[in-house]
The first five atom37 places (N, CA, C, CB, O) and aatype in JSON, in Angstrom:
{
  "aatype": [12, 2, 10, 10, 10, 19, 7, 19, 7, 7, 0, 10, 7, 0, 9, 4, 1, 18, 10, 10, 7, 10, 0, 9, 12, 15, 1, 13, 14, 11, 14, 14, 13, 14, 9, 0, 12, 10, 9, 19, 2, 19, 10, 7, 15, 10, 7, 10, 7, 10, 13, 18, 7, 15, 18, 18, 7, 0, 9, 14, 10, 7, 0, 18, 6, 6, 14, 0, 13, 10, 10, 9, 0, 9, 7, 13, 13, 7, 0, 13, 16, 16, 13, 15, 16, 13, 15, 16, 6, 16, 19, 5, 10, 18, 5, 11, 11, 0, 17, 11, 14, 10, 9, 0, 18, 16, 15, 10, 16, 9, 19, 7, 15, 9, 16, 12, 13, 19, 13, 7, 13, 15, 9, 16, 11],
  "atom_mask": [
    [1, 1, 1, 1, 1],
    [1, 1, 1, 1, 1],
    [1, 1, 1, 1, 1],
    [1, 1, 1, 1, 1],
    [1, 1, 1, 1, 1],
    [1, 1, 1, 1, 1],
    [1, 1, 1, 0, 1],
    [1, 1, 1, 1, 1],
    [1, 1, 1, 0, 1],
    [1, 1, 1, 0, 1],
    [1, 1, 1, 1, 1],
    [1, 1, 1, 1, 1],
    [1, 1, 1, 0, 1],
    [1, 1, 1, 1, 1],
    [1, 1, 1, 1, 1],
    [1, 1, 1, 1, 1],
    [1, 1, 1, 1, 1],
    [1, 1, 1, 1, 1],
    [1, 1, 1, 1, 1],
    [1, 1, 1, 1, 1],
    [1, 1, 1, 0, 1],
    [1, 1, 1, 1, 1],
    [1, 1, 1, 1, 1],
    [1, 1, 1, 1, 1],
    [1, 1, 1, 1, 1],
    [1, 1, 1, 1, 1],
    [1, 1, 1, 1, 1],
    [1, 1, 1, 1, 1],
    [1, 1, 1, 1, 1],
    [1, 1, 1, 1, 1],
    [1, 1, 1, 1, 1],
    [1, 1, 1, 1, 1],
    [1, 1, 1, 1, 1],
    [1, 1, 1, 1, 1],
    [1, 1, 1, 1, 1],
    [1, 1, 1, 1, 1],
    [1, 1, 1, 1, 1],
    [1, 1, 1, 1, 1],
    [1, 1, 1, 1, 1],
    [1, 1, 1, 1, 1],
    [1, 1, 1, 1, 1],
    [1, 1, 1, 1, 1],
    [1, 1, 1, 1, 1],
    [1, 1, 1, 0, 1],
    [1, 1, 1, 1, 1],
    [1, 1, 1, 1, 1],
    [1, 1, 1, 0, 1],
    [1, 1, 1, 1, 1],
    [1, 1, 1, 0, 1],
    [1, 1, 1, 1, 1],
    [1, 1, 1, 1, 1],
    [1, 1, 1, 1, 1],
    [1, 1, 1, 0, 1],
    [1, 1, 1, 1, 1],
    [1, 1, 1, 1, 1],
    [1, 1, 1, 1, 1],
    [1, 1, 1, 0, 1],
    [1, 1, 1, 1, 1],
    [1, 1, 1, 1, 1],
    [1, 1, 1, 1, 1],
    [1, 1, 1, 1, 1],
    [1, 1, 1, 0, 1],
    [1, 1, 1, 1, 1],
    [1, 1, 1, 1, 1],
    [1, 1, 1, 1, 1],
    [1, 1, 1, 1, 1],
    [1, 1, 1, 1, 1],
    [1, 1, 1, 1, 1],
    [1, 1, 1, 1, 1],
    [1, 1, 1, 1, 1],
    [1, 1, 1, 1, 1],
    [1, 1, 1, 1, 1],
    [1, 1, 1, 1, 1],
    [1, 1, 1, 1, 1],
    [1, 1, 1, 0, 1],
    [1, 1, 1, 1, 1],
    [1, 1, 1, 1, 1],
    [1, 1, 1, 0, 1],
    [1, 1, 1, 1, 1],
    [1, 1, 1, 1, 1],
    [1, 1, 1, 1, 1],
    [1, 1, 1, 1, 1],
    [1, 1, 1, 1, 1],
    [1, 1, 1, 1, 1],
    [1, 1, 1, 1, 1],
    [1, 1, 1, 1, 1],
    [1, 1, 1, 1, 1],
    [1, 1, 1, 1, 1],
    [1, 1, 1, 1, 1],
    [1, 1, 1, 1, 1],
    [1, 1, 1, 1, 1],
    [1, 1, 1, 1, 1],
    [1, 1, 1, 1, 1],
    [1, 1, 1, 1, 1],
    [1, 1, 1, 1, 1],
    [1, 1, 1, 1, 1],
    [1, 1, 1, 1, 1],
    [1, 1, 1, 1, 1],
    [1, 1, 1, 1, 1],
    [1, 1, 1, 1, 1],
    [1, 1, 1, 1, 1],
    [1, 1, 1, 1, 1],
    [1, 1, 1, 1, 1],
    [1, 1, 1, 1, 1],
    [1, 1, 1, 1, 1],
    [1, 1, 1, 1, 1],
    [1, 1, 1, 1, 1],
    [1, 1, 1, 1, 1],
    [1, 1, 1, 1, 1],
    [1, 1, 1, 1, 1],
    [1, 1, 1, 1, 1],
    [1, 1, 1, 0, 1],
    [1, 1, 1, 1, 1],
    [1, 1, 1, 1, 1],
    [1, 1, 1, 1, 1],
    [1, 1, 1, 1, 1],
    [1, 1, 1, 1, 1],
    [1, 1, 1, 1, 1],
    [1, 1, 1, 1, 1],
    [1, 1, 1, 0, 1],
    [1, 1, 1, 1, 1],
    [1, 1, 1, 1, 1],
    [1, 1, 1, 1, 1],
    [1, 1, 1, 1, 1],
    [1, 1, 1, 1, 1]
  ],
  "atom_positions": [
    [[0.82, -1.2, 0.0], [0.0, 0.0, 0.0], [0.87, 1.26, 0.0], [-0.94, 0.0, 1.21], [0.55, 2.24, -0.68]],
    [[1.97, 1.23, 0.77], [2.85, 2.39, 0.83], [3.44, 2.73, -0.55], [3.98, 2.15, 1.83], [3.51, 3.89, -0.94]],
    [[3.85, 1.69, -1.27], [4.41, 1.92, -2.6], [3.36, 2.5, -3.55], [4.96, 0.62, -3.18], [3.68, 3.34, -4.39]],
    [[2.13, 2.07, -3.41], [1.05, 2.6, -4.24], [0.84, 4.09, -3.95], [-0.25, 1.81, -3.99], [0.66, 4.88, -4.88]],
    [[0.85, 4.47, -2.68], [0.68, 5.88, -2.31], [1.8, 6.74, -2.87], [0.62, 6.02, -0.79], [1.55, 7.8, -3.44]],
    [[3.03, 6.28, -2.72], [4.17, 7.02, -3.26], [4.07, 7.09, -4.79], [5.5, 6.37, -2.83], [4.35, 8.13, -5.38]],
    [[3.7, 5.99, -5.43], [3.58, 5.95, -6.88], [2.51, 6.87, -7.43], [0.0, 0.0, 0.0], [2.74, 7.58, -8.4]],
    [[1.34, 6.85, -6.81], [0.26, 7.73, -7.25], [0.64, 9.19, -7.05], [-1.06, 7.41, -6.49], [0.47, 10.02, -7.95]],
    [[1.17, 9.51, -5.86], [1.61, 10.88, -5.61], [2.71, 11.3, -6.56], [0.0, 0.0, 0.0], [2.7, 12.42, -7.08]],
    [[3.66, 10.4, -6.81], [4.76, 10.69, -7.72], [4.29, 10.91, -9.15], [0.0, 0.0, 0.0], [4.77, 11.81, -9.83]],
    [[3.37, 10.1, -9.59], [2.84, 10.27, -10.96], [2.14, 11.62, -11.09], [1.86, 9.12, -11.31], [2.34, 12.34, -12.07]],
    [[1.32, 11.96, -10.11], [0.62, 13.25, -10.15], [1.6, 14.42, -10.09], [-0.38, 13.35, -9.0], [1.45, 15.41, -10.8]],
    [[2.62, 14.3, -9.23], [3.62, 15.36, -9.12], [4.41, 15.54, -10.41], [0.0, 0.0, 0.0], [4.66, 16.67, -10.83]],
    [[4.81, 14.44, -11.03], [5.57, 14.51, -12.28], [4.73, 15.1, -13.4], [6.07, 13.11, -12.67], [5.23, 15.9, -14.19]],
    [[3.48, 14.71, -13.48], [2.58, 15.26, -14.51], [2.39, 16.76, -14.29], [1.21, 14.54, -14.49], [2.45, 17.54, -15.25]],
    [[2.17, 17.16, -13.06], [2.0, 18.59, -12.76], [3.27, 19.38, -13.08], [1.62, 18.78, -11.3], [3.19, 20.48, -13.63]],
    [[4.43, 18.81, -12.74], [5.7, 19.48, -13.06], [5.84, 19.66, -14.56], [6.91, 18.68, -12.49], [6.21, 20.73, -15.03]],
    [[5.56, 18.63, -15.31], [5.67, 18.67, -16.76], [4.74, 19.73, -17.35], [5.37, 17.3, -17.36], [5.16, 20.55, -18.17]],
    [[3.47, 19.71, -16.95], [2.5, 20.66, -17.5], [2.82, 22.09, -17.11], [1.09, 20.31, -17.03], [2.71, 23.0, -17.93]],
    [[3.21, 22.31, -15.86], [3.58, 23.66, -15.43], [4.83, 24.12, -16.17], [3.81, 23.7, -13.91], [4.93, 25.28, -16.58]],
    [[5.8, 23.22, -16.34], [7.01, 23.56, -17.09], [6.69, 23.97, -18.52], [0.0, 0.0, 0.0], [7.26, 24.94, -19.02]],
    [[5.8, 23.24, -19.17], [5.4, 23.6, -20.54], [4.73, 24.98, -20.57], [4.45, 22.54, -21.11], [5.01, 25.78, -21.46]],
    [[3.86, 25.23, -19.61], [3.16, 26.52, -19.57], [4.15, 27.67, -19.36], [2.1, 26.52, -18.44], [4.04, 28.72, -20.0]],
    [[5.1, 27.47, -18.47], [6.1, 28.52, -18.21], [6.98, 28.73, -19.43], [6.96, 28.16, -16.97], [7.27, 29.86, -19.81]],
    [[7.42, 27.63, -20.06], [8.29, 27.75, -21.23], [7.58, 28.4, -22.4], [8.81, 26.38, -21.64], [8.22, 29.09, -23.2]],
    [[6.27, 28.21, -22.52], [5.54, 28.87, -23.61], [5.42, 30.37, -23.34], [4.15, 28.24, -23.78], [5.36, 31.17, -24.27]],
    [[5.38, 30.73, -22.08], [5.29, 32.15, -21.71], [6.65, 32.84, -21.79], [4.72, 32.3, -20.28], [6.73, 34.02, -22.12]],
    [[7.72, 32.11, -21.5], [9.09, 32.62, -21.53], [9.92, 31.71, -22.43], [9.7, 32.7, -20.09], [10.67, 30.88, -21.93]],
    [[9.81, 31.86, -23.76], [10.47, 30.92, -24.67], [12.0, 30.96, -24.66], [10.0, 31.17, -26.06], [12.63, 29.94, -24.94]],
    [[12.6, 32.09, -24.34], [14.07, 32.17, -24.33], [14.55, 32.89, -23.07], [14.58, 32.91, -25.6], [15.07, 34.0, -23.14]],
    [[14.36, 32.25, -21.93], [14.79, 32.9, -20.68], [16.31, 32.89, -20.56], [14.15, 32.2, -19.47], [16.98, 32.08, -21.2]],
    [[16.87, 33.78, -19.73], [18.33, 33.81, -19.56], [18.87, 32.6, -18.8], [18.73, 35.07, -18.83], [20.06, 32.29, -18.87]],
    [[18.01, 31.92, -18.07], [18.37, 30.7, -17.36], [17.11, 29.85, -17.24], [18.98, 31.0, -15.94], [16.02, 30.33, -17.58]],
    [[17.21, 28.6, -16.79], [16.05, 27.69, -16.75], [14.97, 28.13, -15.75], [16.51, 26.28, -16.4], [14.89, 27.62, -14.64]],
    [[14.16, 29.08, -16.17], [13.16, 29.67, -15.29], [12.05, 28.69, -14.92], [12.57, 30.9, -15.94], [11.48, 28.78, -13.84]],
    [[11.74, 27.76, -15.81], [10.66, 26.81, -15.52], [11.0, 25.96, -14.3], [10.4, 25.9, -16.75], [10.16, 25.81, -13.4]],
    [[12.2, 25.41, -14.25], [12.58, 24.58, -13.1], [12.75, 25.42, -11.85], [13.86, 23.82, -13.39], [12.47, 24.95, -10.75]],
    [[13.2, 26.66, -12.0], [13.3, 27.54, -10.85], [11.91, 27.73, -10.23], [13.9, 28.91, -11.26], [11.75, 27.58, -9.02]],
    [[10.94, 28.06, -11.05], [9.58, 28.3, -10.55], [8.99, 27.02, -9.97], [8.67, 28.83, -11.68], [8.38, 27.05, -8.9]],
    [[9.17, 25.91, -10.65], [8.64, 24.63, -10.15], [9.25, 24.29, -8.79], [8.94, 23.5, -11.17], [8.53, 23.92, -7.87]],
    [[10.56, 24.41, -8.66], [11.21, 24.05, -7.4], [10.82, 24.99, -6.26], [12.73, 24.05, -7.58], [10.64, 24.55, -5.13]],
    [[10.69, 26.28, -6.56], [10.31, 27.24, -5.53], [8.85, 27.01, -5.12], [10.51, 28.7, -6.03], [8.53, 27.02, -3.93]],
    [[7.97, 26.8, -6.09], [6.57, 26.52, -5.76], [6.42, 25.19, -5.01], [5.72, 26.49, -7.04], [5.61, 25.08, -4.09]],
    [[7.19, 24.2, -5.4], [7.14, 22.92, -4.71], [7.61, 23.05, -3.27], [0.0, 0.0, 0.0], [7.04, 22.41, -2.38]],
    [[8.62, 23.84, -3.04], [9.09, 24.07, -1.67], [8.04, 24.8, -0.84], [10.4, 24.87, -1.69], [7.83, 24.48, 0.32]],
    [[7.39, 25.78, -1.45], [6.29, 26.47, -0.77], [5.18, 25.48, -0.43], [5.73, 27.62, -1.66], [4.7, 25.46, 0.7]],
    [[4.79, 24.66, -1.38], [3.74, 23.67, -1.15], [4.09, 22.68, -0.06], [0.0, 0.0, 0.0], [3.25, 22.34, 0.77]],
    [[5.33, 22.22, -0.06], [5.75, 21.27, 0.98], [5.74, 21.93, 2.35], [7.16, 20.71, 0.66], [5.34, 21.32, 3.34]],
    [[6.19, 23.18, 2.42], [6.14, 23.91, 3.68], [4.72, 24.09, 4.17], [0.0, 0.0, 0.0], [4.44, 23.94, 5.36]],
    [[3.81, 24.43, 3.25], [2.4, 24.56, 3.62], [1.84, 23.23, 4.12], [1.57, 25.07, 2.42], [1.11, 23.19, 5.11]],
    [[2.18, 22.15, 3.44], [1.7, 20.83, 3.85], [2.2, 20.48, 5.24], [2.14, 19.76, 2.84], [1.41, 20.12, 6.11]],
    [[3.49, 20.58, 5.45], [4.05, 20.25, 6.77], [3.41, 21.1, 7.87], [5.57, 20.44, 6.78], [3.0, 20.58, 8.9]],
    [[3.34, 22.4, 7.62], [2.81, 23.29, 8.64], [1.35, 23.05, 8.94], [0.0, 0.0, 0.0], [0.94, 23.06, 10.1]],
    [[0.55, 22.85, 7.91], [-0.89, 22.69, 8.13], [-1.26, 21.28, 8.58], [-1.64, 23.04, 6.87], [-2.19, 21.12, 9.37]],
    [[-0.57, 20.27, 8.1], [-0.93, 18.9, 8.42], [-0.29, 18.42, 9.73], [-0.53, 17.98, 7.28], [-0.92, 17.73, 10.53]],
    [[0.97, 18.79, 9.93], [1.7, 18.3, 11.09], [1.94, 19.37, 12.15], [3.02, 17.74, 10.65], [2.03, 19.06, 13.33]],
    [[2.03, 20.61, 11.74], [2.38, 21.67, 12.68], [3.85, 21.67, 13.03], [0.0, 0.0, 0.0], [4.3, 22.47, 13.84]],
    [[4.6, 20.79, 12.42], [6.04, 20.67, 12.64], [6.63, 19.96, 11.43], [6.38, 19.91, 13.98], [5.9, 19.43, 10.59]],
    [[7.94, 19.94, 11.35], [8.58, 19.17, 10.29], [8.7, 17.75, 10.83], [10.0, 19.77, 9.87], [9.45, 17.5, 11.77]],
    [[7.96, 16.8, 10.23], [7.89, 15.46, 10.8], [9.18, 14.68, 10.64], [6.75, 14.7, 10.17], [9.85, 14.73, 9.61]],
    [[9.5, 13.95, 11.67], [10.62, 13.01, 11.62], [10.04, 11.62, 11.75], [11.69, 13.3, 12.75], [9.22, 11.36, 12.64]],
    [[10.44, 10.73, 10.89], [9.98, 9.35, 10.98], [8.52, 9.15, 10.6], [0.0, 0.0, 0.0], [7.85, 8.27, 11.14]],
    [[8.02, 9.97, 9.67], [6.62, 9.85, 9.25], [6.47, 8.94, 8.04], [6.04, 11.23, 8.94], [5.47, 9.02, 7.32]],
    [[7.44, 8.1, 7.8], [7.48, 7.3, 6.57], [6.43, 6.22, 6.46], [8.81, 6.68, 6.43], [6.39, 5.51, 5.46]],
    [[5.61, 6.07, 7.44], [4.53, 5.09, 7.36], [3.16, 5.75, 7.28], [4.58, 4.16, 8.58], [2.15, 5.07, 7.12]],
    [[3.11, 7.07, 7.38], [1.83, 7.77, 7.35], [1.38, 7.97, 5.91], [1.94, 9.13, 8.08], [2.15, 8.47, 5.09]],
    [[0.15, 7.59, 5.6], [-0.34, 7.68, 4.22], [-0.24, 9.08, 3.61], [-1.76, 7.22, 4.17], [0.17, 9.22, 2.45]],
    [[-0.61, 10.11, 4.34], [-0.56, 11.47, 3.79], [0.87, 11.87, 3.47], [-1.19, 12.47, 4.76], [1.13, 12.5, 2.45]],
    [[1.8, 11.52, 4.34], [3.2, 11.84, 4.12], [3.72, 11.12, 2.88], [4.04, 11.45, 5.35], [4.43, 11.71, 2.06]],
    [[3.38, 9.86, 2.73], [3.82, 9.08, 1.57], [3.25, 9.64, 0.27], [3.41, 7.61, 1.73], [3.97, 9.79, -0.71]],
    [[1.97, 9.94, 0.27], [1.3, 10.42, -0.93], [1.74, 11.83, -1.31], [-0.2, 10.4, -0.72], [2.07, 12.09, -2.47]],
    [[1.75, 12.73, -0.34], [1.97, 14.15, -0.65], [3.44, 14.55, -0.56], [1.15, 15.02, 0.29], [3.99, 15.07, -1.52]],
    [[4.07, 14.31, 0.58], [5.45, 14.77, 0.77], [6.44, 14.01, -0.1], [5.85, 14.64, 2.24], [7.19, 14.6, -0.87]],
    [[6.43, 12.7, 0.02], [7.39, 11.9, -0.74], [6.96, 11.74, -2.18], [7.57, 10.52, -0.1], [7.75, 11.98, -3.1]],
    [[5.7, 11.35, -2.41], [5.22, 11.1, -3.76], [5.09, 12.37, -4.58], [0.0, 0.0, 0.0], [5.87, 12.61, -5.51]],
    [[4.1, 13.2, -4.22], [3.8, 14.36, -5.05], [4.96, 15.36, -5.1], [2.55, 15.06, -4.53], [5.48, 15.65, -6.18]],
    [[5.36, 15.88, -3.94], [6.39, 16.92, -3.95], [7.77, 16.36, -4.29], [6.44, 17.62, -2.61], [8.62, 17.09, -4.8]],
    [[8.0, 15.09, -4.0], [9.26, 14.47, -4.4], [9.41, 14.41, -5.91], [0.0, 0.0, 0.0], [10.51, 14.56, -6.43]],
    [[8.31, 14.19, -6.61], [8.35, 14.13, -8.07], [8.14, 15.5, -8.7], [7.3, 13.16, -8.59], [8.63, 15.76, -9.8]],
    [[7.42, 16.38, -8.02], [7.15, 17.72, -8.57], [8.43, 18.55, -8.61], [6.08, 18.44, -7.73], [8.73, 19.18, -9.62]],
    [[9.17, 18.54, -7.52], [10.44, 19.26, -7.5], [11.53, 18.31, -7.99], [10.78, 19.8, -6.08], [11.37, 17.09, -7.91]],
    [[12.62, 18.86, -8.49], [13.62, 17.97, -9.06], [15.02, 18.55, -8.92], [13.31, 17.7, -10.51], [15.38, 19.52, -9.58]],
    [[15.78, 17.93, -8.06], [17.16, 18.35, -7.87], [18.04, 17.87, -9.02], [17.69, 17.82, -6.53], [19.02, 18.52, -9.37]],
    [[17.69, 16.75, -9.6], [18.51, 16.23, -10.71], [18.45, 17.14, -11.92], [18.05, 14.82, -11.1], [19.47, 17.38, -12.57]],
    [[17.28, 17.67, -12.25], [17.17, 18.59, -13.38], [17.89, 19.89, -13.05], [15.7, 18.87, -13.72], [18.57, 20.45, -13.91]],
    [[17.75, 20.37, -11.84], [18.49, 21.57, -11.39], [19.99, 21.35, -11.58], [18.17, 21.9, -9.91], [20.68, 22.23, -12.08]],
    [[20.49, 20.19, -11.17], [21.91, 19.89, -11.3], [22.34, 19.87, -12.76], [22.23, 18.55, -10.64], [23.38, 20.42, -13.12]],
    [[21.54, 19.23, -13.61], [21.85, 19.15, -15.04], [21.89, 20.53, -15.67], [20.83, 18.28, -15.77], [22.83, 20.86, -16.4]],
    [[20.89, 21.33, -15.39], [20.83, 22.67, -15.99], [21.95, 23.57, -15.47], [19.47, 23.31, -15.71], [22.45, 24.43, -16.19]],
    [[22.34, 23.38, -14.22], [23.46, 24.13, -13.66], [24.75, 23.78, -14.38], [23.6, 23.85, -12.16], [25.54, 24.67, -14.72]],
    [[24.98, 22.5, -14.63], [26.18, 22.07, -15.34], [26.15, 22.58, -16.78], [26.32, 20.53, -15.32], [27.19, 22.96, -17.32]],
    [[24.99, 22.58, -17.42], [24.88, 23.12, -18.78], [25.29, 24.59, -18.83], [23.44, 22.95, -19.32], [26.01, 25.02, -19.73]],
    [[24.82, 25.36, -17.86], [25.21, 26.78, -17.8], [26.72, 26.92, -17.57], [24.43, 27.52, -16.68], [27.37, 27.8, -18.13]],
    [[27.26, 26.05, -16.73], [28.7, 26.05, -16.47], [29.48, 25.73, -17.76], [29.05, 25.04, -15.36], [30.47, 26.4, -18.07]],
    [[29.04, 24.72, -18.49], [29.73, 24.35, -19.73], [29.68, 25.46, -20.76], [29.11, 23.08, -20.3], [30.61, 25.62, -21.56]],
    [[28.61, 26.23, -20.76], [28.49, 27.36, -21.68], [29.26, 28.59, -21.19], [27.02, 27.72, -21.88], [29.36, 29.6, -21.88]],
    [[29.8, 28.48, -19.97], [30.47, 29.6, -19.33], [29.54, 30.81, -19.19], [31.72, 29.98, -20.11], [29.96, 31.96, -19.31]],
    [[28.28, 30.5, -18.94], [27.26, 31.54, -18.74], [27.23, 31.88, -17.25], [25.85, 31.06, -19.25], [26.33, 31.46, -16.52]],
    [[28.23, 32.66, -16.82], [28.46, 32.86, -15.39], [27.33, 33.59, -14.69], [29.73, 33.62, -15.2], [26.88, 33.16, -13.62]],
    [[26.86, 34.68, -15.26], [25.79, 35.43, -14.6], [24.5, 34.61, -14.5], [25.51, 36.73, -15.36], [23.92, 34.54, -13.42]],
    [[24.04, 33.99, -15.59], [22.86, 33.13, -15.45], [23.08, 31.96, -14.49], [22.46, 32.59, -16.82], [22.16, 31.57, -13.77]],
    [[24.29, 31.4, -14.48], [24.61, 30.3, -13.57], [24.46, 30.74, -12.12], [26.03, 29.79, -13.84], [23.83, 30.05, -11.31]],
    [[25.03, 31.87, -11.78], [24.96, 32.37, -10.41], [23.52, 32.74, -10.05], [25.88, 33.6, -10.23], [23.05, 32.43, -8.95]],
    [[22.83, 33.39, -10.97], [21.44, 33.78, -10.7], [20.57, 32.53, -10.5], [20.89, 34.64, -11.87], [19.8, 32.47, -9.54]],
    [[20.7, 31.57, -11.38], [19.88, 30.36, -11.31], [20.13, 29.57, -10.03], [20.14, 29.48, -12.52], [19.19, 29.21, -9.33]],
    [[21.39, 29.31, -9.73], [21.69, 28.52, -8.54], [21.3, 29.27, -7.27], [23.19, 28.15, -8.51], [20.74, 28.67, -6.35]],
    [[21.59, 30.54, -7.22], [21.27, 31.33, -6.02], [19.76, 31.43, -5.81], [21.87, 32.74, -6.13], [19.26, 31.19, -4.71]],
    [[19.05, 31.77, -6.88], [17.6, 31.91, -6.75], [16.93, 30.58, -6.42], [17.01, 32.48, -8.05], [15.98, 30.54, -5.65]],
    [[17.42, 29.5, -6.99], [16.83, 28.19, -6.71], [17.06, 27.78, -5.25], [17.41, 27.12, -7.66], [16.12, 27.39, -4.56]],
    [[18.28, 27.87, -4.8], [18.59, 27.42, -3.44], [17.96, 28.34, -2.4], [20.12, 27.35, -3.24], [17.22, 27.89, -1.53]],
    [[18.25, 29.62, -2.5], [17.72, 30.57, -1.51], [16.2, 30.67, -1.63], [18.36, 31.96, -1.69], [15.49, 30.71, -0.62]],
    [[15.71, 30.72, -2.85], [14.26, 30.82, -3.06], [13.51, 29.62, -2.54], [0.0, 0.0, 0.0], [12.45, 29.77, -1.92]],
    [[14.03, 28.43, -2.78], [13.36, 27.22, -2.32], [13.32, 27.14, -0.8], [14.06, 25.98, -2.89], [12.28, 26.83, -0.22]],
    [[14.43, 27.42, -0.17], [14.45, 27.37, 1.3], [13.56, 28.46, 1.89], [15.9, 27.52, 1.82], [12.81, 28.21, 2.83]],
    [[13.66, 29.65, 1.34], [12.84, 30.76, 1.83], [11.36, 30.46, 1.68], [13.18, 32.06, 1.08], [10.58, 30.71, 2.6]],
    [[10.96, 29.92, 0.54], [9.54, 29.64, 0.32], [9.06, 28.48, 1.18], [9.28, 29.34, -1.15], [7.9, 28.47, 1.61]],
    [[9.91, 27.51, 1.45], [9.52, 26.44, 2.37], [9.25, 27.03, 3.75], [10.63, 25.35, 2.45], [8.22, 26.75, 4.36]],
    [[10.18, 27.84, 4.24], [10.02, 28.46, 5.56], [8.79, 29.35, 5.58], [11.28, 29.27, 5.93], [8.03, 29.34, 6.55]],
    [[8.58, 30.12, 4.52], [7.4, 30.98, 4.44], [6.12, 30.15, 4.48], [7.43, 31.83, 3.15], [5.21, 30.44, 5.26]],
    [[6.05, 29.12, 3.65], [4.87, 28.27, 3.63], [4.61, 27.6, 4.97], [0.0, 0.0, 0.0], [3.47, 27.53, 5.43]],
    [[5.67, 27.13, 5.59], [5.54, 26.49, 6.9], [5.08, 27.48, 7.96], [6.88, 25.86, 7.31], [4.22, 27.17, 8.78]],
    [[5.65, 28.68, 7.93], [5.36, 29.66, 8.99], [4.0, 30.3, 8.86], [6.41, 30.73, 9.0], [3.42, 30.69, 9.87]],
    [[3.45, 30.43, 7.65], [2.15, 31.07, 7.53], [0.99, 30.18, 7.99], [1.92, 31.5, 6.11], [-0.14, 30.64, 8.12]],
    [[1.29, 28.92, 8.22], [0.24, 28.03, 8.72], [0.07, 28.14, 10.23], [0.55, 26.58, 8.33], [-0.84, 27.55, 10.8]],
    [[0.94, 28.87, 10.86], [0.88, 29.02, 12.34], [-0.13, 30.07, 12.72], [2.26, 29.39, 12.91], [-0.33, 30.34, 13.91]]
  ]
}
């Protein structure tokens, strides 16, 4: 049952990431850096913070058997946000020697994601 919850959440998260990425890329066809993944990762961090804050009231430790945690935190947000794509796009910018976009992208993704998680978590209080 746990694998099914993670799988369903993951499938929904991946589909949502893909569709949102397409929508963002159609709106910004030639961005200076990978804006679609930046927005997806920041929004996903906000959503995860909102989920933790509203559902648990704390950042749960050892919640790996709880259905909501499996479906939403691990499944949906685990597939919606993507560190591997962030890493790939960062290396692509590095290979192009696109220093300003590289710094902007990595800084905005890391700081933005953490900030939005904290914001989402704190506004549920």
